[in-house]
């Protein structure tokens, strides 16, 4: 069994979709959901899905290393960043080389980097009157939104687009592609 840890900070729609996608499979499972914002809705989704969820704070990630200890205890093989808004600690990158997958709600390298996350991305795309946006699924390295691109999907940005309507389009793309790309990436690594 290949075991995934999902890291998130917010609503958790991607975490839910990934968990549901792999439910009932005998080769890949979501071992745990880790979140870093205490009252994030992702914790409630995990509870409803019956997946173990744990909160960890900044110290746990960057100083004590307890997050990594926890992932090792749970025999985690791959780390999935699904709306996780902190830089991954170096120690975690070393422990999971080319095994940390992130999703970004834009066509990287456009609209990436520090501060470019979630709604901020959609606001910037709409403010700049872009004609298209999309999603990027990529392996991460030690900088924000860099690393090997695994997959991109595009959507049109209409002249009357709002950040909210664009967010809805992006969420549909994420639902359609993120679990499948994770699945295919794991298979290709074997
Ligand atoms: C998703 O749209 C994801 O692409 C984005 O945060 C949202 C999380 O939604 N990630 C980033 O902006 C990372 N830089 P969710 O919590 O409902 O899955």
mmCIF file of C-alpha atoms and ligand atoms in Angstrom:
data_model
loop_
_atom_site.group_PDB
_atom_site.id
_atom_site.type_symbol
_atom_site.label_atom_id
_atom_site.label_comp_id
_atom_site.label_asym_id
_atom_site.label_seq_id
_atom_site.Cartn_x
_atom_site.Cartn_y
_atom_site.Cartn_z
ATOM 1 C CA UNK A 1 0.000 0.000 0.000
ATOM 2 C CA UNK A 2 1.289 3.463 -0.953
ATOM 3 C CA UNK A 3 0.350 5.894 1.790
ATOM 4 C CA UNK A 4 -0.341 9.605 1.271
ATOM 5 C CA UNK A 5 -0.254 12.470 3.737
ATOM 6 C CA UNK A 6 -2.317 15.445 2.608
ATOM 7 C CA UNK A 7 -1.263 18.855 3.926
ATOM 8 C CA UNK A 8 -3.756 21.700 3.827
ATOM 9 C CA UNK A 9 -4.580 25.034 5.402
ATOM 10 C CA UNK A 10 -8.145 25.852 4.484
ATOM 11 C CA UNK A 11 -11.388 24.550 3.089
ATOM 12 C CA UNK A 12 -10.083 21.126 2.126
ATOM 13 C CA UNK A 13 -12.051 20.485 -1.065
ATOM 14 C CA UNK A 14 -8.995 18.999 -2.751
ATOM 15 C CA UNK A 15 -8.208 16.854 0.292
ATOM 16 C CA UNK A 16 -11.749 15.502 0.175
ATOM 17 C CA UNK A 17 -11.645 14.804 -3.568
ATOM 18 C CA UNK A 18 -8.316 12.986 -3.282
ATOM 19 C CA UNK A 19 -9.535 10.915 -0.337
ATOM 20 C CA UNK A 20 -12.736 9.964 -2.158
ATOM 21 C CA UNK A 21 -10.841 9.126 -5.348
ATOM 22 C CA UNK A 22 -8.587 6.620 -3.566
ATOM 23 C CA UNK A 23 -11.271 5.183 -1.247
ATOM 24 C CA UNK A 24 -11.673 1.469 -1.832
ATOM 25 C CA UNK A 25 -8.365 1.096 -3.651
ATOM 26 C CA UNK A 26 -5.997 -1.578 -2.434
ATOM 27 C CA UNK A 27 -2.799 0.064 -3.662
ATOM 28 C CA UNK A 28 -3.018 3.721 -2.545
ATOM 29 C CA UNK A 29 -4.632 5.265 0.536
ATOM 30 C CA UNK A 30 -4.773 8.565 2.361
ATOM 31 C CA UNK A 31 -3.032 7.860 5.665
ATOM 32 C CA UNK A 32 -3.581 11.238 7.302
ATOM 33 C CA UNK A 33 -4.511 14.855 6.783
ATOM 34 C CA UNK A 34 -2.226 17.437 8.364
ATOM 35 C CA UNK A 35 -3.322 21.054 8.750
ATOM 36 C CA UNK A 36 -1.711 24.202 10.090
ATOM 37 C CA UNK A 37 -4.668 26.524 10.702
ATOM 38 C CA UNK A 38 -6.479 25.536 13.855
ATOM 39 C CA UNK A 39 -10.087 26.112 12.810
ATOM 40 C CA UNK A 40 -9.643 25.176 9.136
ATOM 41 C CA UNK A 41 -12.630 23.371 7.652
ATOM 42 C CA UNK A 42 -10.309 20.692 6.290
ATOM 43 C CA UNK A 43 -10.322 19.182 9.818
ATOM 44 C CA UNK A 44 -14.094 18.804 9.733
ATOM 45 C CA UNK A 45 -13.941 17.237 6.268
ATOM 46 C CA UNK A 46 -11.338 14.755 7.515
ATOM 47 C CA UNK A 47 -13.590 13.842 10.430
ATOM 48 C CA UNK A 48 -16.528 13.227 8.073
ATOM 49 C CA UNK A 49 -14.327 11.138 5.771
ATOM 50 C CA UNK A 50 -12.995 9.098 8.681
ATOM 51 C CA UNK A 51 -9.380 10.091 7.985
ATOM 52 C CA UNK A 52 -7.042 10.817 10.865
ATOM 53 C CA UNK A 53 -6.310 14.549 11.010
ATOM 54 C CA UNK A 54 -3.707 16.368 13.077
ATOM 55 C CA UNK A 55 -3.027 20.047 13.631
ATOM 56 C CA UNK A 56 0.596 21.178 13.750
ATOM 57 C CA UNK A 57 1.881 24.704 14.315
ATOM 58 C CA UNK A 58 4.877 26.594 13.014
ATOM 59 C CA UNK A 59 7.278 25.217 15.646
ATOM 60 C CA UNK A 60 6.245 21.647 14.848
ATOM 61 C CA UNK A 61 7.050 22.172 11.172
ATOM 62 C CA UNK A 62 10.222 24.232 11.343
ATOM 63 C CA UNK A 63 11.878 23.603 14.710
ATOM 64 C CA UNK A 64 11.066 20.342 16.435
ATOM 65 C CA UNK A 65 10.559 18.131 13.396
ATOM 66 C CA UNK A 66 7.555 16.413 14.982
ATOM 67 C CA UNK A 67 5.544 16.619 11.757
ATOM 68 C CA UNK A 68 8.131 14.522 9.990
ATOM 69 C CA UNK A 69 8.228 12.082 12.915
ATOM 70 C CA UNK A 70 4.447 11.788 12.702
ATOM 71 C CA UNK A 71 4.576 11.099 8.946
ATOM 72 C CA UNK A 72 7.245 8.443 9.438
ATOM 73 C CA UNK A 73 5.189 6.771 12.180
ATOM 74 C CA UNK A 74 2.267 6.656 9.760
ATOM 75 C CA UNK A 75 4.503 5.160 7.028
ATOM 76 C CA UNK A 76 3.792 7.999 4.647
ATOM 77 C CA UNK A 77 5.316 7.507 1.166
ATOM 78 C CA UNK A 78 4.101 10.649 -0.652
ATOM 79 C CA UNK A 79 3.161 14.127 0.531
ATOM 80 C CA UNK A 80 0.336 15.973 -1.215
ATOM 81 C CA UNK A 81 0.030 19.724 -0.752
ATOM 82 C CA UNK A 82 -3.622 20.593 -1.258
ATOM 83 C CA UNK A 83 -3.987 24.265 -0.416
ATOM 84 C CA UNK A 84 -1.056 24.219 2.020
ATOM 85 C CA UNK A 85 0.235 27.752 2.385
ATOM 86 C CA UNK A 86 3.651 27.434 4.026
ATOM 87 C CA UNK A 87 7.002 26.631 2.535
ATOM 88 C CA UNK A 88 7.848 22.964 3.078
ATOM 89 C CA UNK A 89 10.751 22.584 5.534
ATOM 90 C CA UNK A 90 14.089 21.478 4.048
ATOM 91 C CA UNK A 91 14.106 18.407 6.260
ATOM 92 C CA UNK A 92 10.818 17.245 4.728
ATOM 93 C CA UNK A 93 12.126 17.847 1.199
ATOM 94 C CA UNK A 94 15.134 15.692 1.996
ATOM 95 C CA UNK A 95 12.943 12.956 3.483
ATOM 96 C CA UNK A 96 10.630 12.896 0.435
ATOM 97 C CA UNK A 97 12.764 13.719 -2.606
ATOM 98 C CA UNK A 98 10.565 14.107 -5.725
ATOM 99 C CA UNK A 99 7.666 12.796 -3.657
ATOM 100 C CA UNK A 100 5.940 16.031 -2.698
ATOM 101 C CA UNK A 101 3.235 17.153 -5.107
ATOM 102 C CA UNK A 102 1.656 20.604 -5.004
ATOM 103 C CA UNK A 103 -1.293 22.141 -6.801
ATOM 104 C CA UNK A 104 -1.264 25.810 -7.708
ATOM 105 C CA UNK A 105 -4.362 27.646 -9.001
ATOM 106 C CA UNK A 106 -2.649 29.372 -11.958
ATOM 107 C CA UNK A 107 -0.426 28.617 -14.924
ATOM 108 C CA UNK A 108 3.009 28.741 -13.292
ATOM 109 C CA UNK A 109 5.423 30.420 -13.574
ATOM 110 C CA UNK A 110 2.743 33.127 -13.929
ATOM 111 C CA UNK A 111 1.064 34.156 -10.692
ATOM 112 C CA UNK A 112 3.356 32.165 -8.420
ATOM 113 C CA UNK A 113 5.623 33.108 -5.559
ATOM 114 C CA UNK A 114 5.175 34.360 -2.027
ATOM 115 C CA UNK A 115 1.731 35.774 -1.279
ATOM 116 C CA UNK A 116 0.236 34.255 -4.448
ATOM 117 C CA UNK A 117 -2.209 31.743 -3.093
ATOM 118 C CA UNK A 118 -5.904 30.976 -3.241
ATOM 119 C CA UNK A 119 -8.045 34.023 -3.846
ATOM 120 C CA UNK A 120 -5.079 36.395 -4.208
ATOM 121 C CA UNK A 121 -4.169 34.572 -7.403
ATOM 122 C CA UNK A 122 -7.647 34.903 -8.906
ATOM 123 C CA UNK A 123 -7.873 38.575 -7.940
ATOM 124 C CA UNK A 124 -4.569 39.306 -9.686
ATOM 125 C CA UNK A 125 -5.511 37.334 -12.813
ATOM 126 C CA UNK A 126 -8.836 39.185 -13.138
ATOM 127 C CA UNK A 127 -7.268 42.589 -12.353
ATOM 128 C CA UNK A 128 -4.721 42.047 -15.151
ATOM 129 C CA UNK A 129 -7.478 41.123 -17.655
ATOM 130 C CA UNK A 130 -5.821 37.826 -18.493
ATOM 131 C CA UNK A 131 -7.523 35.808 -21.213
ATOM 132 C CA UNK A 132 -6.772 32.466 -19.587
ATOM 133 C CA UNK A 133 -5.763 30.877 -16.324
ATOM 134 C CA UNK A 134 -5.610 27.311 -15.072
ATOM 135 C CA UNK A 135 -3.912 24.914 -12.698
ATOM 136 C CA UNK A 136 -0.393 23.617 -12.315
ATOM 137 C CA UNK A 137 0.420 20.354 -10.589
ATOM 138 C CA UNK A 138 4.112 20.049 -9.821
ATOM 139 C CA UNK A 139 6.773 18.427 -7.718
ATOM 140 C CA UNK A 140 8.107 20.930 -5.245
ATOM 141 C CA UNK A 141 11.558 22.118 -4.362
ATOM 142 C CA UNK A 142 12.712 24.579 -1.737
ATOM 143 C CA UNK A 143 11.223 27.698 -3.362
ATOM 144 C CA UNK A 144 7.584 28.674 -3.623
ATOM 145 C CA UNK A 145 5.850 27.351 -6.717
ATOM 146 C CA UNK A 146 8.921 25.982 -8.471
ATOM 147 C CA UNK A 147 9.984 22.469 -9.391
ATOM 148 C CA UNK A 148 9.073 20.014 -12.128
ATOM 149 C CA UNK A 149 5.689 20.561 -13.722
ATOM 150 C CA UNK A 150 3.670 17.356 -13.965
ATOM 151 C CA UNK A 151 0.529 18.752 -15.561
ATOM 152 C CA UNK A 152 -1.267 21.967 -16.494
ATOM 153 C CA UNK A 153 -4.885 22.543 -17.516
ATOM 154 C CA UNK A 154 -6.293 25.801 -18.855
ATOM 155 C CA UNK A 155 -9.564 27.661 -18.681
ATOM 156 C CA UNK A 156 -10.775 30.846 -20.354
ATOM 157 C CA UNK A 157 -11.103 34.029 -18.300
ATOM 158 C CA UNK A 158 -14.144 35.856 -19.657
ATOM 159 C CA UNK A 159 -14.348 39.664 -19.857
ATOM 160 C CA UNK A 160 -16.908 39.727 -17.015
ATOM 161 C CA UNK A 161 -15.059 37.177 -14.858
ATOM 162 C CA UNK A 162 -14.900 37.823 -11.111
ATOM 163 C CA UNK A 163 -12.376 36.292 -8.705
ATOM 164 C CA UNK A 164 -15.200 34.125 -7.333
ATOM 165 C CA UNK A 165 -16.356 32.862 -10.720
ATOM 166 C CA UNK A 166 -12.754 32.140 -11.692
ATOM 167 C CA UNK A 167 -12.190 30.292 -8.411
ATOM 168 C CA UNK A 168 -15.175 28.077 -9.254
ATOM 169 C CA UNK A 169 -13.712 27.234 -12.684
ATOM 170 C CA UNK A 170 -10.347 26.460 -11.127
ATOM 171 C CA UNK A 171 -11.905 24.208 -8.494
ATOM 172 C CA UNK A 172 -13.585 22.205 -11.258
ATOM 173 C CA UNK A 173 -10.232 21.733 -12.998
ATOM 174 C CA UNK A 174 -8.665 20.691 -9.690
ATOM 175 C CA UNK A 175 -11.396 18.139 -9.088
ATOM 176 C CA UNK A 176 -11.081 16.745 -12.592
ATOM 177 C CA UNK A 177 -7.303 16.414 -12.651
ATOM 178 C CA UNK A 178 -5.515 16.496 -9.281
ATOM 179 C CA UNK A 179 -6.399 13.003 -7.973
ATOM 180 C CA UNK A 180 -5.747 11.427 -11.382
ATOM 181 C CA UNK A 181 -2.354 13.139 -11.790
ATOM 182 C CA UNK A 182 -1.339 12.004 -8.284
ATOM 183 C CA UNK A 183 -2.366 8.465 -9.200
ATOM 184 C CA UNK A 184 -0.448 8.498 -12.493
ATOM 185 C CA UNK A 185 2.650 10.053 -10.905
ATOM 186 C CA UNK A 186 2.786 7.369 -8.242
ATOM 187 C CA UNK A 187 2.335 4.621 -10.865
ATOM 188 C CA UNK A 188 5.050 6.119 -13.080
ATOM 189 C CA UNK A 189 7.514 6.158 -10.164
ATOM 190 C CA UNK A 190 7.286 2.388 -9.640
HETATM 191 C C1 LIG B 1 -6.795 25.472 -4.174
HETATM 192 O O1 LIG B 1 -7.399 26.232 -5.189
HETATM 193 C C2 LIG B 1 -5.311 25.340 -4.429
HETATM 194 O O2 LIG B 1 -4.991 25.304 -5.783
HETATM 195 C C3 LIG B 1 -4.778 26.580 -3.784
HETATM 196 O O3 LIG B 1 -5.535 26.744 -2.619
HETATM 197 C C4 LIG B 1 -6.853 26.223 -2.849
HETATM 198 C C5 LIG B 1 -7.195 25.314 -1.685
HETATM 199 O O4 LIG B 1 -8.545 24.923 -1.743
HETATM 200 N N1 LIG B 1 -3.377 26.442 -3.487
HETATM 201 C C6 LIG B 1 -2.526 27.481 -3.484
HETATM 202 O O5 LIG B 1 -2.872 28.626 -3.691
HETATM 203 C C7 LIG B 1 -1.079 27.108 -3.197
HETATM 204 N N2 LIG B 1 -0.196 28.188 -3.512
HETATM 205 P P1 LIG B 1 -9.047 23.695 -0.858
HETATM 206 O O6 LIG B 1 -8.534 23.902 0.573
HETATM 207 O O7 LIG B 1 -10.528 23.781 -0.916
HETATM 208 O O8 LIG B 1 -8.513 22.435 -1.466
#
